[in-house]
mmCIF file of C-alpha atoms in Angstrom:
data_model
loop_
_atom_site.group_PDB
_atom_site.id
_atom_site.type_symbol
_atom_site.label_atom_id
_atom_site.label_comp_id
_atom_site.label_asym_id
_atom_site.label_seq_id
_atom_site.Cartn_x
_atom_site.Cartn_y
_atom_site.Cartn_z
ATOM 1 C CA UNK A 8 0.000 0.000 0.000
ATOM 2 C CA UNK A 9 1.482 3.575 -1.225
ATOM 3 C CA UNK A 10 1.359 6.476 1.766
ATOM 4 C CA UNK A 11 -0.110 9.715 0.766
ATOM 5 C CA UNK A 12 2.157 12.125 -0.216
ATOM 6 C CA UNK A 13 1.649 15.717 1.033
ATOM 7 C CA UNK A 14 1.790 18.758 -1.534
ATOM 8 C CA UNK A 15 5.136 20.061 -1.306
ATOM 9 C CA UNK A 16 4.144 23.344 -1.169
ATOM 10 C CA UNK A 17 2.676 22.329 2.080
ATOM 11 C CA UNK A 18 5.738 20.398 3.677
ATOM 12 C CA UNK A 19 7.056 23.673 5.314
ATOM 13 C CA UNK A 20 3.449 25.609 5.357
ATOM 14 C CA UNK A 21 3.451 25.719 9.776
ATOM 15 C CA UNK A 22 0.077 27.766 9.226
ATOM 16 C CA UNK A 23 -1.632 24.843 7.348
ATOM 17 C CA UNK A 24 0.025 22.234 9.848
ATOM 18 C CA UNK A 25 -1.540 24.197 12.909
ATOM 19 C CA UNK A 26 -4.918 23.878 10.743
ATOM 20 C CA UNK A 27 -4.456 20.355 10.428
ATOM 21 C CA UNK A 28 -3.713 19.649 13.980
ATOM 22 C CA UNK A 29 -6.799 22.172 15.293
ATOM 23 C CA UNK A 30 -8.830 19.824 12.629
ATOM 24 C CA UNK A 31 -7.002 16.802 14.536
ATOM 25 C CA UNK A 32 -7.919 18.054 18.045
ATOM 26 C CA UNK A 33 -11.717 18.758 17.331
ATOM 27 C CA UNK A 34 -12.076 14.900 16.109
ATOM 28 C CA UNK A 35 -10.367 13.760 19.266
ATOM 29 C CA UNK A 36 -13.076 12.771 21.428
ATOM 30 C CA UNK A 37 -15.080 9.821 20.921
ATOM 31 C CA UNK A 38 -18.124 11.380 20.756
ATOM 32 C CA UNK A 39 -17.249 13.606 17.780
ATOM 33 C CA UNK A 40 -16.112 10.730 15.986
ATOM 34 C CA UNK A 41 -19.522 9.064 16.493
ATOM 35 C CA UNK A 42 -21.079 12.544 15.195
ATOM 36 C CA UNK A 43 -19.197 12.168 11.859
ATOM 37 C CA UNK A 44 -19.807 8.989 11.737
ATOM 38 C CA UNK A 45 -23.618 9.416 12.284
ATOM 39 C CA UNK A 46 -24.015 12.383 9.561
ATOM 40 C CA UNK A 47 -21.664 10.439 6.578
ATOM 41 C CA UNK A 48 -24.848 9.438 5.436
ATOM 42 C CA UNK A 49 -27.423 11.740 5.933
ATOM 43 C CA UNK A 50 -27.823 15.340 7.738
ATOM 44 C CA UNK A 51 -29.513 14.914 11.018
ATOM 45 C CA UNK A 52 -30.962 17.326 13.821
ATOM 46 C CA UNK A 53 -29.571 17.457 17.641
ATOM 47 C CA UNK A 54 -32.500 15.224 18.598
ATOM 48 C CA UNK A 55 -31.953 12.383 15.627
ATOM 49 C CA UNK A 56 -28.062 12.545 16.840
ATOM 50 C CA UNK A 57 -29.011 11.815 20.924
ATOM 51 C CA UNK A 58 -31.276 9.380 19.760
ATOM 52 C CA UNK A 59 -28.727 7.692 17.640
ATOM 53 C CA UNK A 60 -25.752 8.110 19.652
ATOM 54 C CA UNK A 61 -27.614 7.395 23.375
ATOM 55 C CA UNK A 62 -26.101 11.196 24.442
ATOM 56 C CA UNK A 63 -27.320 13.543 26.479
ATOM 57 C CA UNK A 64 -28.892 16.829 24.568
ATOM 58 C CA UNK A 65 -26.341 19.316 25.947
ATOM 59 C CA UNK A 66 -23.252 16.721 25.344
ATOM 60 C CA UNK A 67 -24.219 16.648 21.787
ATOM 61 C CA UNK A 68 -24.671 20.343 21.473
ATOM 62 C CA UNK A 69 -21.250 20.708 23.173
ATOM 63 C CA UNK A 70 -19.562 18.464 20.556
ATOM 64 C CA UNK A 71 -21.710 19.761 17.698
ATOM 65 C CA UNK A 72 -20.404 23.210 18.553
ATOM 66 C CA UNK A 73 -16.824 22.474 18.638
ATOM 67 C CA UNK A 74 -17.359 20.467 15.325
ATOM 68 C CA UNK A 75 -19.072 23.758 13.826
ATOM 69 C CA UNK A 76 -15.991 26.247 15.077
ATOM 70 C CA UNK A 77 -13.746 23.784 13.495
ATOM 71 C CA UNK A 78 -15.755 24.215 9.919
ATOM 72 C CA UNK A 79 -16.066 20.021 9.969
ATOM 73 C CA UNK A 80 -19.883 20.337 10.079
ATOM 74 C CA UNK A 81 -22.747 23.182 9.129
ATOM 75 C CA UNK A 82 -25.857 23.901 10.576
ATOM 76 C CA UNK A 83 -28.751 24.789 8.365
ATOM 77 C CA UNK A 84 -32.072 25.605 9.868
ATOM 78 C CA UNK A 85 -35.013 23.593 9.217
ATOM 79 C CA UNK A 86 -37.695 25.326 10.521
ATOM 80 C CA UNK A 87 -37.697 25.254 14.603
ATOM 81 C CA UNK A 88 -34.729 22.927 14.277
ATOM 82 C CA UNK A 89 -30.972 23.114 12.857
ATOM 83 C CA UNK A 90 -30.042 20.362 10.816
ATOM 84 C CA UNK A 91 -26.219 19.416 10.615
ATOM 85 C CA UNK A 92 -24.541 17.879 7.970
ATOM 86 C CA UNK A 93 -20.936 17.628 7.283
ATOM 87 C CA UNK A 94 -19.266 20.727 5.257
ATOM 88 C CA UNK A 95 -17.232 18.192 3.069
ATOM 89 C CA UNK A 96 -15.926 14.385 2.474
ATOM 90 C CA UNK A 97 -12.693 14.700 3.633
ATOM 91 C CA UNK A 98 -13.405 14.426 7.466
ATOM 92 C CA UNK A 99 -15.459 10.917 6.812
ATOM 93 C CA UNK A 100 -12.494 9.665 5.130
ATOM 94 C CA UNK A 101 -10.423 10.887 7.854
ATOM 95 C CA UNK A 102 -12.443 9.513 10.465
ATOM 96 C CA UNK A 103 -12.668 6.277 8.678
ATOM 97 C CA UNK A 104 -8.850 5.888 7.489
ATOM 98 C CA UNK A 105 -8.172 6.574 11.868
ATOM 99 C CA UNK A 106 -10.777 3.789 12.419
ATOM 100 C CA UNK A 107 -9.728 1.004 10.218
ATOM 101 C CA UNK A 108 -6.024 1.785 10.944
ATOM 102 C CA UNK A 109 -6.849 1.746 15.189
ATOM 103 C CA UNK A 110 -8.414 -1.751 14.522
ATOM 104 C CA UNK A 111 -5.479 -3.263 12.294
ATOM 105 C CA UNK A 112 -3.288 -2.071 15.095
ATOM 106 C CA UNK A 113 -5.627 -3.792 17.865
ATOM 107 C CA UNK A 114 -6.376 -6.746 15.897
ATOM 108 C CA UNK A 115 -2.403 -7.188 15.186
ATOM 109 C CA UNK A 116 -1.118 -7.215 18.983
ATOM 110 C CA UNK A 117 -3.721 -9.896 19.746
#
């Protein structure tokens, strides 16, 4: 399997590394990765999301929020209620790659 290569022209960018690893730190929590997971598919409301994940309202919000400041999901209203949806692929298929690479890891040192 080939590794990805980076543009070169961001090898020594520090501006777009410190945007990568603020993209890196809003994913961290398990929770947020369940969020990305859940809206891959579909866009879904707050209440859809606690229902799916088995979350409290205001942890969901919470994560939702910090997924919003970190432009990896958008909010567009739908009447009362704010439907989220993620801004773009590339976060599922960064979510995903972390997944399938965690379990090869954990499946290997059994």
């Amino acid at each position: 399997m080939s590794s990805p290569t980076a543009p070169a022209d961001l090898v020594d960018d520090h501006s777009a590394h410190s945007a990568a690893s603020d993209l890196l730190r809003a994913l961290s929590a398990p929770a947020r990765v369940a969020i990305v997971l859940s809206l891959q598919d579909r866009a879904m409301c707050v209440h859809e999301l606690v229902d799916a994940l088995h979350l409290n309202q205001p942890q969901v919000s919470q994560h939702l929020s910090v997924l919003k400041r970190s432009g990896v999901v958008v909010g567009t209203r739908r009447g009362r209620e704010i439907e989220y949806a993620l801004a773009d692929d590339h976060v599922a298929h960064i979510v995903v790659d972390a997944l399938v690479h965690a379990t090869e890891r954990r499946e290997g040192q059994s």
